[in-house]
Amino acid sequence: MAITSEPLTAVPALTAVSFDELYAAHYADLTVQLYAYFGDRQEAQDVVQEAFCRALARWRSVSAYDDPVAWIRRVAWNLAVSKWRRTRTALNFLRKQRPSEDHVDGPNPERVALVAALSTLPAQQRRAMVLRYLADMTIAEIAERENVAEGTVKSWLHRARTALAAQITEEVRNA
């Protein structure tokens, strides 16, 4: 066995592939694989995109791997499984929750008509009507709240009732 003085040469590495070339060549394939897993194209695109983003952030070390695509595929699958687990956990949590309050029906037609009629009144009259008949405040309480005399509140209420009565009479005639 003779020892030669020839210098050792490194095995020539495979040609380095740029990130852009790798992305262009494998993005669609990885998306199809993850789409088959998720059943949702947008989710598949999202996790593959995230895997490529992570690869780009570590491209110096990832590009040195024997198979950088395998690393990206593994990251994408891990992201997909993590997302699936988070979604499953959230759905299980939601299923176990009781509704905090009973279902409340929307406003009935009379309530809608009342709100529409009140909206036609001037602001002071509308406030006085709401505070008196919906909030059950006395005339004295409304006067104190609005910083006006009780007679002013009575006047607002009278004018508002008169306007609403005229409006209802008009609606009945048109119906």
Coordinates of C-alpha atoms in Angstrom, one line a residue:
M1 CA 0.0 0.0 0.0
A2 CA 1.7 3.1 -1.2
I3 CA 1.0 6.5 0.2
T4 CA 0.6 9.0 -2.5
S5 CA 1.2 12.7 -2.1
E6 CA -1.7 13.7 -4.3
P7 CA -4.0 16.2 -2.6
L8 CA -7.4 15.0 -1.6
T9 CA -10.2 16.5 -3.6
A10 CA -13.7 17.1 -2.3
V11 CA -16.5 15.3 -4.0
P12 CA -18.1 17.9 -6.2
A13 CA -21.4 19.0 -4.6
L14 CA -24.6 19.0 -6.5
T15 CA -25.2 22.2 -8.2
A16 CA -26.6 24.7 -5.8
V17 CA -30.2 25.6 -6.5
S18 CA -31.4 29.1 -5.7
F19 CA -34.4 29.6 -3.4
D20 CA -36.4 31.0 -6.3
E21 CA -35.8 28.0 -8.5
L22 CA -36.7 25.6 -5.6
Y23 CA -39.8 27.6 -4.9
A24 CA -40.9 27.6 -8.5
A25 CA -40.2 23.9 -8.9
H26 CA -41.9 22.6 -5.8
Y27 CA -44.5 25.0 -4.5
A28 CA -47.4 23.6 -6.6
D29 CA -46.5 20.0 -5.7
L30 CA -46.4 20.7 -2.0
T31 CA -49.6 22.6 -2.2
V32 CA -51.3 19.6 -3.9
Q33 CA -50.1 17.3 -1.2
L34 CA -51.3 19.5 1.6
Y35 CA -54.6 20.2 -0.2
A36 CA -55.2 16.4 -0.1
Y37 CA -54.6 16.5 3.6
F38 CA -56.6 19.6 4.5
G39 CA -59.3 19.5 1.9
D40 CA -59.0 23.3 1.8
R41 CA -56.9 24.8 -0.9
Q42 CA -56.4 28.1 0.9
E43 CA -55.2 26.4 4.0
A44 CA -52.8 24.3 2.0
Q45 CA -51.4 27.3 0.2
D46 CA -51.0 29.1 3.6
V47 CA -49.0 26.3 5.2
V48 CA -46.8 25.7 2.2
Q49 CA -46.1 29.4 1.9
E50 CA -45.2 29.6 5.6
A51 CA -42.9 26.6 5.2
F52 CA -41.1 28.4 2.3
C53 CA -40.9 31.6 4.4
R54 CA -39.2 29.6 7.2
A55 CA -36.8 28.0 4.7
L56 CA -35.9 31.4 3.2
A57 CA -35.2 32.7 6.7
R58 CA -32.7 29.8 7.2
W59 CA -31.7 29.5 3.5
R60 CA -27.9 29.2 4.3
S61 CA -28.3 26.1 6.3
V62 CA -31.4 24.7 4.5
S63 CA -29.7 25.0 1.1
A64 CA -26.8 22.9 2.4
Y65 CA -29.1 19.9 3.2
D66 CA -29.0 16.9 0.9
D67 CA -32.7 17.5 0.1
P68 CA -33.9 21.0 1.0
V69 CA -37.4 20.1 -0.3
A70 CA -37.7 17.3 2.2
W71 CA -37.0 19.9 5.0
I72 CA -39.6 22.2 3.6
R73 CA -42.1 19.4 3.2
R74 CA -41.6 18.3 6.8
V75 CA -42.1 21.9 8.0
A76 CA -45.3 22.2 5.9
W77 CA -46.7 19.0 7.3
N78 CA -45.8 20.0 10.8
L79 CA -47.6 23.3 10.3
A80 CA -50.6 21.5 8.9
V81 CA -50.9 19.1 11.8
S82 CA -50.4 21.9 14.3
K83 CA -53.1 23.9 12.6
W84 CA -55.5 21.0 12.5
R85 CA -54.9 20.3 16.2
R86 CA -55.5 23.9 17.2
T87 CA -58.7 23.9 15.1
R88 CA -59.9 20.6 16.7
T89 CA -59.1 21.9 20.2
A90 CA -61.0 25.1 19.5
L91 CA -64.0 23.3 18.1
N92 CA -64.1 20.9 21.1
F93 CA -63.9 23.9 23.5
L94 CA -66.8 25.6 21.6
R95 CA -68.9 22.5 21.7
K96 CA -68.5 22.3 25.5
Q97 CA -69.6 25.9 26.0
R98 CA -73.2 26.6 27.0
P99 CA -74.8 29.6 25.4
S100 CA -74.4 32.5 27.8
E101 CA -78.0 33.6 27.3
D102 CA -81.0 32.3 25.6
H103 CA -81.7 33.2 22.0
V104 CA -83.4 36.5 21.7
D105 CA -85.6 37.1 18.7
G106 CA -85.2 40.2 16.7
P107 CA -87.4 43.2 17.1
N108 CA -91.1 42.7 16.3
P109 CA -92.8 44.9 13.7
E110 CA -94.3 47.1 16.3
R111 CA -90.9 47.9 17.8
V112 CA -89.5 48.6 14.4
A113 CA -92.4 51.0 13.7
L114 CA -91.9 52.7 17.0
V115 CA -88.2 53.3 16.4
A116 CA -89.0 54.6 12.9
A117 CA -91.7 56.9 14.3
L118 CA -89.5 58.2 17.1
S119 CA -86.7 58.9 14.6
T120 CA -89.0 61.5 13.0
L121 CA -89.2 63.6 16.2
P122 CA -86.8 66.4 17.2
A123 CA -84.0 65.2 19.5
Q124 CA -85.4 66.7 22.7
Q125 CA -88.9 65.3 22.2
R126 CA -87.5 61.9 21.2
R127 CA -85.3 61.8 24.4
A128 CA -88.2 62.8 26.6
M129 CA -90.4 60.1 25.1
V130 CA -87.8 57.4 25.5
L131 CA -86.9 58.4 29.0
R132 CA -90.6 58.7 30.1
Y133 CA -92.1 55.7 28.4
L134 CA -89.2 53.3 27.9
A135 CA -87.0 54.1 30.8
D136 CA -89.9 54.8 33.2
M137 CA -88.4 58.1 34.5
T138 CA -90.7 60.6 36.1
I139 CA -91.1 64.1 34.6
A140 CA -89.1 65.5 37.5
E141 CA -86.2 63.1 36.8
I142 CA -86.2 63.9 33.1
A143 CA -86.2 67.6 33.9
E144 CA -83.3 67.2 36.2
R145 CA -81.4 65.1 33.8
E146 CA -81.9 67.5 30.9
N147 CA -81.4 70.6 33.0
V148 CA -84.8 72.1 32.1
A149 CA -88.0 73.0 33.9
E150 CA -90.7 70.3 34.4
G151 CA -93.0 72.4 32.2
T152 CA -90.6 72.1 29.4
V153 CA -90.5 68.3 29.7
K154 CA -94.3 68.3 29.7
S155 CA -94.4 70.4 26.6
W156 CA -91.9 68.1 24.8
L157 CA -94.0 65.1 25.7
H158 CA -97.2 66.7 24.6
R159 CA -95.7 67.8 21.2
A160 CA -94.2 64.3 20.7
R161 CA -97.5 62.5 21.5
T162 CA -99.3 64.8 19.1
A163 CA -96.8 64.3 16.3
L164 CA -96.8 60.5 16.8
A165 CA -100.6 60.4 16.9
A166 CA -100.8 62.4 13.6
Q167 CA -98.2 60.0 12.1
I168 CA -100.2 56.9 13.2
T169 CA -103.4 58.4 11.9
E170 CA -101.7 59.1 8.5
E171 CA -100.4 55.5 8.3
V172 CA -103.8 54.0 9.1
R173 CA -105.4 56.1 6.3
N174 CA -102.7 55.0 3.8
A175 CA -103.0 51.3 4.8

